[in-house]
Amino acid sequence: MDTDEREIFQFLKTWGTEFTGAMEICRRAGSKRRFHEDPNWAKPILMRMEERGILESDLSGRFRIKPVARNKKGSKWVAPDIAKLLKESGVEMDAVEGGAPEGEIANDDYYDEL
């Protein structure tokens, strides 16, 4: 990601999984001076990030960071401390996944690879 994309990404990360309007991103992701020079500076960058799969948009044209899809059939999320207890007691955990629940935002490294 370049610096503009990183700036938008860091701003949207504070919103979590909520959608945010493009004008709000233009206004608050960059500096006040940048917004006054070009009020639509982030719109082409948002489209580029959406094409690359970093962002997703809804029907209203609002954007958010695209959550990581984890489609493992038969697997269930278990808290790491419970998974550890199950493993220590000898319980078979083939259908158990330890980690982030489905639909959560991944770390920055995942989005840098896109």
Tab-separated table of N, CA and C in Angstrom:
chain	number	residue	atom	x	y	z
A	1	MET	N	0.843	-1.184	0.000
A	1	MET	CA	0.000	0.000	0.000
A	1	MET	C	0.884	1.242	0.000
A	2	ASP	N	0.438	2.250	-0.717
A	2	ASP	CA	1.171	3.505	-0.679
A	2	ASP	C	0.702	4.334	0.520
A	3	THR	N	1.236	5.532	0.673
A	3	THR	CA	0.950	6.322	1.873
A	3	THR	C	-0.509	6.758	1.957
A	4	ASP	N	-1.117	7.114	0.810
A	4	ASP	CA	-2.524	7.505	0.833
A	4	ASP	C	-3.416	6.337	1.240
A	5	GLU	N	-3.140	5.164	0.678
A	5	GLU	CA	-3.912	3.978	1.035
A	5	GLU	C	-3.733	3.626	2.511
A	6	ARG	N	-2.513	3.735	2.993
A	6	ARG	CA	-2.240	3.432	4.400
A	6	ARG	C	-2.975	4.401	5.319
A	7	GLU	N	-3.015	5.673	4.925
A	7	GLU	CA	-3.709	6.687	5.725
A	7	GLU	C	-5.211	6.385	5.801
A	8	ILE	N	-5.804	6.024	4.671
A	8	ILE	CA	-7.224	5.668	4.646
A	8	ILE	C	-7.459	4.384	5.434
A	9	PHE	N	-6.569	3.411	5.261
A	9	PHE	CA	-6.702	2.143	5.969
A	9	PHE	C	-6.677	2.345	7.480
A	10	GLN	N	-5.732	3.149	7.973
A	10	GLN	CA	-5.628	3.390	9.409
A	10	GLN	C	-6.868	4.111	9.937
A	11	PHE	N	-7.426	5.031	9.137
A	11	PHE	CA	-8.649	5.713	9.561
A	11	PHE	C	-9.821	4.735	9.630
A	12	LEU	N	-9.983	3.910	8.605
A	12	LEU	CA	-11.106	2.969	8.591
A	12	LEU	C	-10.966	1.886	9.653
A	13	LYS	N	-9.749	1.596	10.051
A	13	LYS	CA	-9.530	0.604	11.100
A	13	LYS	C	-10.146	1.059	12.420
A	14	THR	N	-10.204	2.359	12.654
A	14	THR	CA	-10.802	2.862	13.887
A	14	THR	C	-12.314	2.668	13.893
A	15	TRP	N	-12.924	2.516	12.730
A	15	TRP	CA	-14.371	2.319	12.629
A	15	TRP	C	-14.766	0.846	12.719
A	16	GLY	N	-13.808	-0.060	12.707
A	16	GLY	CA	-14.109	-1.485	12.814
A	16	GLY	C	-14.855	-1.990	11.598
A	17	THR	N	-15.993	-2.632	11.819
A	17	THR	CA	-16.765	-3.212	10.720
A	17	THR	C	-17.920	-2.319	10.282
A	18	GLU	N	-17.943	-1.083	10.762
A	18	GLU	CA	-18.993	-0.147	10.341
A	18	GLU	C	-18.630	0.488	9.004
A	19	PHE	N	-19.647	0.743	8.184
A	19	PHE	CA	-19.434	1.436	6.920
A	19	PHE	C	-19.324	2.938	7.170
A	20	THR	N	-18.457	3.607	6.391
A	20	THR	CA	-18.220	5.039	6.521
A	20	THR	C	-18.333	5.676	5.146
A	21	GLY	N	-18.972	6.829	5.085
A	21	GLY	CA	-19.160	7.531	3.825
A	21	GLY	C	-17.858	8.055	3.241
A	22	ALA	N	-17.839	8.193	1.914
A	22	ALA	CA	-16.636	8.645	1.220
A	22	ALA	C	-16.264	10.070	1.621
A	23	MET	N	-17.248	10.944	1.771
A	23	MET	CA	-16.938	12.319	2.157
A	23	MET	C	-16.366	12.390	3.575
A	24	GLU	N	-16.849	11.544	4.443
A	24	GLU	CA	-16.311	11.484	5.810
A	24	GLU	C	-14.849	11.040	5.782
A	25	ILE	N	-14.545	10.088	4.914
A	25	ILE	CA	-13.169	9.616	4.775
A	25	ILE	C	-12.296	10.732	4.210
A	26	CYS	N	-12.801	11.424	3.176
A	26	CYS	CA	-12.041	12.539	2.591
A	26	CYS	C	-11.774	13.622	3.629
A	27	ARG	N	-12.748	13.878	4.467
A	27	ARG	CA	-12.645	14.957	5.448
A	27	ARG	C	-11.719	14.605	6.607
A	28	ARG	N	-11.776	13.359	7.077
A	28	ARG	CA	-11.098	13.041	8.329
A	28	ARG	C	-9.844	12.185	8.185
A	29	ALA	N	-9.665	11.492	7.050
A	29	ALA	CA	-8.490	10.622	6.912
A	29	ALA	C	-7.224	11.428	6.642
A	30	GLY	N	-7.335	12.478	5.884
A	30	GLY	CA	-6.165	13.308	5.586
A	30	GLY	C	-6.140	14.536	6.468
A	31	SER	N	-5.303	15.455	6.082
A	31	SER	CA	-5.217	16.690	6.852
A	31	SER	C	-6.321	17.657	6.430
A	32	LYS	N	-6.528	18.658	7.254
A	32	LYS	CA	-7.532	19.678	6.970
A	32	LYS	C	-7.168	20.437	5.689
A	33	ARG	N	-5.908	20.686	5.526
A	33	ARG	CA	-5.431	21.418	4.352
A	33	ARG	C	-5.677	20.621	3.065
A	34	ARG	N	-5.424	19.327	3.129
A	34	ARG	CA	-5.640	18.481	1.954
A	34	ARG	C	-7.110	18.455	1.556
A	35	PHE	N	-7.987	18.423	2.522
A	35	PHE	CA	-9.415	18.423	2.227
A	35	PHE	C	-9.839	19.735	1.589
A	36	HIS	N	-9.299	20.841	2.062
A	36	HIS	CA	-9.663	22.138	1.490
A	36	HIS	C	-9.112	22.318	0.076
A	37	GLU	N	-7.948	21.735	-0.215
A	37	GLU	CA	-7.385	21.813	-1.558
A	37	GLU	C	-8.164	20.963	-2.549
A	38	ASP	N	-8.552	19.752	-2.146
A	38	ASP	CA	-9.313	18.841	-3.011
A	38	ASP	C	-10.264	18.027	-2.134
A	39	PRO	N	-11.557	18.408	-2.069
A	39	PRO	CA	-12.498	17.708	-1.197
A	39	PRO	C	-12.751	16.251	-1.580
A	40	ASN	N	-12.411	15.848	-2.785
A	40	ASN	CA	-12.658	14.470	-3.243
A	40	ASN	C	-11.368	13.692	-3.443
A	41	TRP	N	-10.337	14.013	-2.693
A	41	TRP	CA	-9.030	13.412	-2.912
A	41	TRP	C	-9.016	11.903	-2.689
A	42	ALA	N	-9.838	11.389	-1.806
A	42	ALA	CA	-9.765	9.972	-1.451
A	42	ALA	C	-10.624	9.070	-2.337
A	43	LYS	N	-11.533	9.616	-3.103
A	43	LYS	CA	-12.455	8.783	-3.875
A	43	LYS	C	-11.768	7.859	-4.872
A	44	PRO	N	-10.809	8.336	-5.688
A	44	PRO	CA	-10.133	7.385	-6.584
A	44	PRO	C	-9.322	6.328	-5.826
A	45	ILE	N	-8.777	6.702	-4.701
A	45	ILE	CA	-7.998	5.760	-3.896
A	45	ILE	C	-8.919	4.704	-3.299
A	46	LEU	N	-10.104	5.119	-2.857
A	46	LEU	CA	-11.081	4.172	-2.315
A	46	LEU	C	-11.500	3.158	-3.374
A	47	MET	N	-11.726	3.623	-4.595
A	47	MET	CA	-12.100	2.706	-5.680
A	47	MET	C	-10.978	1.712	-5.973
A	48	ARG	N	-9.743	2.206	-5.976
A	48	ARG	CA	-8.598	1.335	-6.222
A	48	ARG	C	-8.464	0.290	-5.117
A	49	MET	N	-8.665	0.707	-3.877
A	49	MET	CA	-8.574	-0.233	-2.755
A	49	MET	C	-9.703	-1.256	-2.801
A	50	GLU	N	-10.865	-0.843	-3.292
A	50	GLU	CA	-11.981	-1.787	-3.415
A	50	GLU	C	-11.698	-2.818	-4.508
A	51	GLU	N	-11.113	-2.388	-5.615
A	51	GLU	CA	-10.760	-3.316	-6.687
A	51	GLU	C	-9.718	-4.327	-6.239
A	52	ARG	N	-8.798	-3.910	-5.388
A	52	ARG	CA	-7.761	-4.813	-4.891
A	52	ARG	C	-8.262	-5.745	-3.800
A	53	GLY	N	-9.467	-5.522	-3.281
A	53	GLY	CA	-10.027	-6.400	-2.259
A	53	GLY	C	-9.707	-6.000	-0.843
A	54	ILE	N	-9.190	-4.806	-0.643
A	54	ILE	CA	-8.879	-4.334	0.710
A	54	ILE	C	-10.142	-3.790	1.370
A	55	LEU	N	-10.968	-3.082	0.600
A	55	LEU	CA	-12.207	-2.489	1.097
A	55	LEU	C	-13.409	-3.119	0.421
A	56	GLU	N	-14.553	-2.927	1.031
A	56	GLU	CA	-15.819	-3.286	0.398
A	56	GLU	C	-16.792	-2.146	0.612
A	57	SER	N	-17.780	-2.049	-0.274
A	57	SER	CA	-18.743	-0.956	-0.165
A	57	SER	C	-20.152	-1.524	-0.128
A	58	ASP	N	-21.063	-0.724	0.415
A	58	ASP	CA	-22.462	-1.121	0.423
A	58	ASP	C	-23.181	-0.380	-0.698
A	59	LEU	N	-24.499	-0.537	-0.772
A	59	LEU	CA	-25.282	0.081	-1.841
A	59	LEU	C	-25.326	1.600	-1.735
A	60	SER	N	-25.054	2.144	-0.569
A	60	SER	CA	-25.068	3.589	-0.366
A	60	SER	C	-23.739	4.242	-0.739
A	61	GLY	N	-22.745	3.455	-1.111
A	61	GLY	CA	-21.445	3.999	-1.458
A	61	GLY	C	-20.555	4.247	-0.269
A	62	ARG	N	-20.862	3.635	0.865
A	62	ARG	CA	-20.003	3.755	2.047
A	62	ARG	C	-19.003	2.611	2.039
A	63	PHE	N	-17.874	2.805	2.695
A	63	PHE	CA	-16.780	1.841	2.650
A	63	PHE	C	-16.421	1.350	4.041
A	64	ARG	N	-15.828	0.150	4.072
A	64	ARG	CA	-15.232	-0.406	5.287
A	64	ARG	C	-14.137	-1.373	4.874
A	65	ILE	N	-13.288	-1.730	5.819
A	65	ILE	CA	-12.250	-2.721	5.566
A	65	ILE	C	-12.932	-4.067	5.400
A	66	LYS	N	-12.558	-4.776	4.364
A	66	LYS	CA	-13.184	-6.064	4.078
A	66	LYS	C	-12.750	-7.091	5.117
A	67	PRO	N	-13.716	-7.669	5.836
A	67	PRO	CA	-13.356	-8.680	6.834
A	67	PRO	C	-12.796	-9.934	6.171
A	68	VAL	N	-11.975	-10.658	6.888
A	68	VAL	CA	-11.379	-11.878	6.384
A	68	VAL	C	-12.424	-12.980	6.426
A	69	ALA	N	-12.604	-13.655	5.305
A	69	ALA	CA	-13.563	-14.760	5.243
A	69	ALA	C	-12.864	-16.044	5.659
A	70	ARG	N	-13.442	-16.720	6.594
A	70	ARG	CA	-12.913	-18.011	7.044
A	70	ARG	C	-14.009	-19.040	6.868
A	71	ASN	N	-13.992	-19.692	5.737
A	71	ASN	CA	-15.042	-20.661	5.409
A	71	ASN	C	-14.533	-22.078	5.590
A	72	LYS	N	-14.293	-22.474	6.796
A	72	LYS	CA	-13.895	-23.838	7.082
A	72	LYS	C	-15.120	-24.567	7.603
A	73	LYS	N	-15.662	-25.436	6.784
A	73	LYS	CA	-16.862	-26.172	7.177
A	73	LYS	C	-16.518	-27.158	8.286
A	74	GLY	N	-17.386	-27.202	9.269
A	74	GLY	CA	-17.194	-28.124	10.371
A	74	GLY	C	-16.287	-27.608	11.477
A	75	SER	N	-15.700	-26.456	11.295
A	75	SER	CA	-14.822	-25.951	12.341
A	75	SER	C	-15.563	-24.919	13.181
A	76	LYS	N	-15.261	-24.881	14.430
A	76	LYS	CA	-15.873	-23.952	15.373
A	76	LYS	C	-14.781	-23.146	16.042
A	77	TRP	N	-15.111	-21.907	16.375
A	77	TRP	CA	-14.151	-21.071	17.064
A	77	TRP	C	-14.195	-21.382	18.548
A	78	VAL	N	-13.015	-21.519	19.135
A	78	VAL	CA	-12.880	-21.767	20.566
A	78	VAL	C	-11.850	-20.783	21.098
A	79	ALA	N	-12.150	-20.221	22.246
A	79	ALA	CA	-11.202	-19.301	22.877
A	79	ALA	C	-9.874	-20.027	23.100
A	80	PRO	N	-8.756	-19.338	22.928
A	80	PRO	CA	-7.451	-19.995	23.052
A	80	PRO	C	-7.216	-20.672	24.393
A	81	ASP	N	-7.720	-20.077	25.489
A	81	ASP	CA	-7.500	-20.714	26.794
A	81	ASP	C	-8.305	-22.006	26.928
A	82	ILE	N	-9.504	-22.041	26.364
A	82	ILE	CA	-10.307	-23.275	26.398
A	82	ILE	C	-9.684	-24.332	25.494
A	83	ALA	N	-9.174	-23.919	24.325
A	83	ALA	CA	-8.509	-24.864	23.428
A	83	ALA	C	-7.300	-25.496	24.109
A	84	LYS	N	-6.574	-24.696	24.890
A	84	LYS	CA	-5.415	-25.212	25.611
A	84	LYS	C	-5.840	-26.248	26.652
A	85	LEU	N	-6.913	-25.938	27.386
A	85	LEU	CA	-7.417	-26.893	28.386
A	85	LEU	C	-7.884	-28.197	27.740
A	86	LEU	N	-8.564	-28.081	26.606
A	86	LEU	CA	-9.021	-29.287	25.904
A	86	LEU	C	-7.835	-30.117	25.424
A	87	LYS	N	-6.819	-29.450	24.910
A	87	LYS	CA	-5.646	-30.158	24.413
A	87	LYS	C	-4.910	-30.857	25.548
A	88	GLU	N	-4.814	-30.193	26.714
A	88	GLU	CA	-4.134	-30.794	27.869
A	88	GLU	C	-4.894	-31.997	28.410
A	89	SER	N	-6.222	-31.978	28.286
A	89	SER	CA	-7.006	-33.098	28.803
A	89	SER	C	-7.101	-34.252	27.802
A	90	GLY	N	-6.534	-34.063	26.605
A	90	GLY	CA	-6.491	-35.153	25.633
A	90	GLY	C	-7.706	-35.223	24.726
A	91	VAL	N	-8.527	-34.206	24.682
A	91	VAL	CA	-9.702	-34.207	23.817
A	91	VAL	C	-9.259	-33.931	22.383
A	92	GLU	N	-9.792	-34.716	21.432
A	92	GLU	CA	-9.471	-34.527	20.012
A	92	GLU	C	-10.110	-33.240	19.516
A	93	MET	N	-9.317	-32.392	18.843
A	93	MET	CA	-9.815	-31.085	18.418
A	93	MET	C	-9.691	-30.899	16.910
A	94	ASP	N	-10.120	-31.871	16.104
A	94	ASP	CA	-10.018	-31.729	14.655
A	94	ASP	C	-10.935	-30.634	14.129
A	95	ALA	N	-12.117	-30.497	14.698
A	95	ALA	CA	-13.102	-29.536	14.199
A	95	ALA	C	-13.091	-28.243	14.993
A	96	VAL	N	-11.997	-27.957	15.671
A	96	VAL	CA	-11.917	-26.754	16.494
A	96	VAL	C	-10.838	-25.844	15.927
A	97	GLU	N	-11.161	-24.595	15.827
A	97	GLU	CA	-10.214	-23.607	15.309
A	97	GLU	C	-9.933	-22.592	16.395
A	98	GLY	N	-8.690	-22.366	16.691
A	98	GLY	CA	-8.323	-21.334	17.640
A	98	GLY	C	-7.838	-20.108	16.881
A	99	GLY	N	-8.371	-18.958	17.173
A	99	GLY	CA	-7.976	-17.754	16.465
A	99	GLY	C	-9.101	-16.752	16.442
A	100	ALA	N	-9.059	-15.848	15.490
A	100	ALA	CA	-10.075	-14.801	15.404
A	100	ALA	C	-11.379	-15.369	14.862
A	101	PRO	N	-12.516	-14.913	15.389
A	101	PRO	CA	-13.789	-15.364	14.875
A	101	PRO	C	-14.007	-14.879	13.451
A	102	GLU	N	-14.928	-15.540	12.761
A	102	GLU	CA	-15.206	-15.206	11.364
A	102	GLU	C	-15.695	-13.766	11.228
A	103	GLY	N	-15.261	-13.083	10.176
A	103	GLY	CA	-15.722	-11.734	9.895
A	103	GLY	C	-14.963	-10.638	10.605
A	104	GLU	N	-13.871	-10.958	11.268
A	104	GLU	CA	-13.098	-9.933	11.967
A	104	GLU	C	-12.042	-9.351	11.036
A	105	ILE	N	-11.562	-8.185	11.379
A	105	ILE	CA	-10.533	-7.533	10.595
A	105	ILE	C	-9.190	-8.159	10.941
A	106	ALA	N	-8.435	-8.527	9.913
A	106	ALA	CA	-7.130	-9.156	10.113
A	106	ALA	C	-6.083	-8.100	10.438
A	107	ASN	N	-4.864	-8.563	10.685
A	107	ASN	CA	-3.788	-7.618	10.968
A	107	ASN	C	-3.341	-6.921	9.685
A	108	ASP	N	-2.522	-5.899	9.812
A	108	ASP	CA	-2.108	-5.077	8.672
A	108	ASP	C	-1.339	-5.870	7.628
A	109	ASP	N	-0.577	-6.864	8.049
A	109	ASP	CA	0.233	-7.637	7.107
A	109	ASP	C	-0.630	-8.351	6.074
A	110	TYR	N	-1.783	-8.819	6.469
A	110	TYR	CA	-2.681	-9.509	5.536
A	110	TYR	C	-3.109	-8.559	4.412
A	111	TYR	N	-3.454	-7.332	4.745
A	111	TYR	CA	-3.912	-6.374	3.743
A	111	TYR	C	-2.762	-5.820	2.913
A	112	ASP	N	-1.540	-5.834	3.443
A	112	ASP	CA	-0.383	-5.410	2.663
A	112	ASP	C	-0.095	-6.373	1.522
A	113	GLU	N	-0.433	-7.649	1.718
A	113	GLU	CA	-0.182	-8.661	0.685
A	113	GLU	C	-1.175	-8.612	-0.452
A	114	LEU	N	-2.305	-7.929	-0.271
A	114	LEU	CA	-3.319	-7.864	-1.325
A	114	LEU	C	-2.919	-6.933	-2.432
